[in-house]
Coordinates of C-alpha atoms in Angstrom, one line a residue:
X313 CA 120.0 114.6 89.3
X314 CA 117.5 112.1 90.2
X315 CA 114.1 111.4 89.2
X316 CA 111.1 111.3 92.0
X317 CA 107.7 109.8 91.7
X318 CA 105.3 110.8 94.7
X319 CA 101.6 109.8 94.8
X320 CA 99.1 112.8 95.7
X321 CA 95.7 112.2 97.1
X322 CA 93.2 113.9 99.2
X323 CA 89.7 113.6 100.7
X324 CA 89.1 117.3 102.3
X325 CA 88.7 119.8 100.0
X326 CA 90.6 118.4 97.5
X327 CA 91.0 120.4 94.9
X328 CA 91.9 123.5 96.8
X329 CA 94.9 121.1 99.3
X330 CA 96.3 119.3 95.8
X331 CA 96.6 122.5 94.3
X332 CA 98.3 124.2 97.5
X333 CA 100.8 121.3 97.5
X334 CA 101.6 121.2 93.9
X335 CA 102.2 125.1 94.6
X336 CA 104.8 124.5 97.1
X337 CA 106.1 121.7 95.2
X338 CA 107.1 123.6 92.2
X339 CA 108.1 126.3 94.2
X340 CA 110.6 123.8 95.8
X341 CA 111.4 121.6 92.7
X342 CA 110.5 123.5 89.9
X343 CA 108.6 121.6 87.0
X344 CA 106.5 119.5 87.6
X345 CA 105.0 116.5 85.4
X346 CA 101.4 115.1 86.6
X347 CA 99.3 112.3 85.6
X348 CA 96.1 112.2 85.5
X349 CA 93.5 112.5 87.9
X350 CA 90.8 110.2 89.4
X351 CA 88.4 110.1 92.0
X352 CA 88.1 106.9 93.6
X353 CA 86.3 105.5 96.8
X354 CA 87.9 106.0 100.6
X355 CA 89.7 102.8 101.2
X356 CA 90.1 101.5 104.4
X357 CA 86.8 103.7 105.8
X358 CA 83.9 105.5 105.3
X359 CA 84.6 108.5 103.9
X360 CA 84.0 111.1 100.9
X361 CA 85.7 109.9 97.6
X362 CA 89.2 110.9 97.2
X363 CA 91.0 112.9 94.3
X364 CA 94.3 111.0 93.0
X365 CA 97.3 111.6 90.8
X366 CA 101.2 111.1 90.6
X367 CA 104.0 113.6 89.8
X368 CA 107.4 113.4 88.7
X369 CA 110.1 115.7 89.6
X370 CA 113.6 116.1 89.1
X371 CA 116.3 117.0 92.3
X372 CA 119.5 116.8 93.5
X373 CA 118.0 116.6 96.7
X374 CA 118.9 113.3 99.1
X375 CA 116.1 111.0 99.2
X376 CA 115.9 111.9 103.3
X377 CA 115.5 115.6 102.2
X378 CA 113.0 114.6 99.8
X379 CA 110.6 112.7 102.4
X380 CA 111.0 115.4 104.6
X381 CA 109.9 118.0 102.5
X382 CA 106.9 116.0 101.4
X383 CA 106.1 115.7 105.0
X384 CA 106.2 119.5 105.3
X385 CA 104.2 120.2 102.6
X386 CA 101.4 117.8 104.1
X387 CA 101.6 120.3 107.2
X388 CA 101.4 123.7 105.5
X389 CA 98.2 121.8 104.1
X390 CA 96.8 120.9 107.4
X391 CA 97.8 117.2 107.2
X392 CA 96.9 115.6 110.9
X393 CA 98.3 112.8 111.6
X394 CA 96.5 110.5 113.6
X395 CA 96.5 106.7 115.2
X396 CA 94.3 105.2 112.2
X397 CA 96.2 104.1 109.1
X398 CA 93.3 105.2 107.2
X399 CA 91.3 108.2 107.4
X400 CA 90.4 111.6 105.6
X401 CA 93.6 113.4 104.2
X402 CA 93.8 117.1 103.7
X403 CA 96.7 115.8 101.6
X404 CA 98.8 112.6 101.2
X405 CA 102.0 113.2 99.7
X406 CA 103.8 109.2 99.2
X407 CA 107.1 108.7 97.6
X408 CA 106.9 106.2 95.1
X409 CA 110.2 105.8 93.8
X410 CA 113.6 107.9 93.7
X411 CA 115.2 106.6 90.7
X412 CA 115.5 102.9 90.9
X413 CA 117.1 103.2 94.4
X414 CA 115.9 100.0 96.7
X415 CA 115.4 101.0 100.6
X416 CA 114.1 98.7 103.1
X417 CA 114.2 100.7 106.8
X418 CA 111.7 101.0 109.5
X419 CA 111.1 104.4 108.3
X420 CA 111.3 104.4 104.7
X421 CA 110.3 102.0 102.0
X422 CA 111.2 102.8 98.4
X423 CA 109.5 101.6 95.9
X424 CA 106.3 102.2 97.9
X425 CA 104.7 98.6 98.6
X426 CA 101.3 100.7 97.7
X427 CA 102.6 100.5 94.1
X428 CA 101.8 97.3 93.4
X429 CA 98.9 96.8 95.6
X430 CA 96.3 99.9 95.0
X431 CA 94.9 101.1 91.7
X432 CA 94.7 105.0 92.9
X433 CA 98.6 104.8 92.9
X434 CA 99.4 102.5 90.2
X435 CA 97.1 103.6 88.1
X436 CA 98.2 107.5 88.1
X437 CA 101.8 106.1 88.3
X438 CA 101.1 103.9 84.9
X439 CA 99.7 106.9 82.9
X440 CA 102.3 109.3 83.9
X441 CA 105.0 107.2 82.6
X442 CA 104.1 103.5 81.3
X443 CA 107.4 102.2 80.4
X444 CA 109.2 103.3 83.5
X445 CA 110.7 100.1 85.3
X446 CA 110.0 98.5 89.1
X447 CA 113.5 98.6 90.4
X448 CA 112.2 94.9 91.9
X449 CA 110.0 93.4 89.7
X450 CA 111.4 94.3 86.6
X451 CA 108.6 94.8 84.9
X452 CA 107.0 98.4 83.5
X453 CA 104.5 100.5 84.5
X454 CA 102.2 99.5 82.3
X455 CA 102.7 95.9 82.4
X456 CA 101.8 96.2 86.2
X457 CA 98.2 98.7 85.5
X458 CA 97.6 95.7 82.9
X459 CA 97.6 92.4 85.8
X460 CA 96.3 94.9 88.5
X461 CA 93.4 96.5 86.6
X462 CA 91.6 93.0 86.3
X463 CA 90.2 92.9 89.9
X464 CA 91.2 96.9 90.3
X465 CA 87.9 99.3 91.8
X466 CA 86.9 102.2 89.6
X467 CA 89.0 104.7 89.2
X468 CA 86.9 107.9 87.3
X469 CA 89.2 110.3 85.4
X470 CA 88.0 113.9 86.5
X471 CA 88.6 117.1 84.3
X472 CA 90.6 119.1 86.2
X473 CA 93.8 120.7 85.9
X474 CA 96.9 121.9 88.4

């Protein structure tokens, strides 16, 4: 059985896509644990604020089956894909980490570069389970929030629950 961490956001209708996905989720994998959740600014373009949070499952699922399933779910929420790296997101469903497997392919990065690089994912990621190791840094969840969160954009926790 191994352990998944996925990043959820989404900047189009929010609340009603995140829910819809975490719906599917656990009808897929079954519990679910989330973080957290924070609004934060569009990065990358002009756009209305996003609503962030990470999840934890557990699956005996390959890591390919995994990524396509999240890939899935972003369709049955009306994900479109697009040219621009950065634009409005019905949902965004990002594996983070499957256990403390390393994978470097043209496809597939794991752990997500994004974790050590944007407070809307390390940030979730940090609350949801703090001591929780980098497979390549070594260091802890936590430990990372605390170096990033110097220079890291406001993150505001919002009251709502999945």
């Amino acid at each position: 059985m191994s352990t998944v961490f996925v990043s959820v956001g989404s900047n189009v209708a929010p609340e009603k896509h995140i829910h819809r996905g975490l719906d599917i989720l656990r009808q897929h994998y079954g519990e679910l644990q989330l973080s957290p959740v924070y609004r934060t600014e569009a990065v990358g373009f002009e756009g209305e604020d996003f609503l962030n949070l990470a999840l934890a499952f557990n699956t005996d699922d390959h890591v390919d089956e995994v990524v396509e399933a999240l890939d899935e779910i972003e369709n049955q929420c009306g994900r479109v894909r697009g040219e621009a790296r950065f634009g409005p997101r019905t949902l965004d469903l990002d594996l983070l980490l499957f256990d403390d497997l390393i994978i470097d392919r043209p496809d597939l990065t794991v752990p997500r570069d994004e974790i050590l690089s944007y407070a809307f994912v390390l940030r979730p990621l940090a609350d949801l389970a703090p001591e929780l190791l980098h497979p390549v840094e070594g260091k802890c969840m936590a430990a990372l929030w605390s170096e990033l969160s110097v220079n890291a954009p406001k993150l505001i926790p919002v009251d709502v629950t999945f």
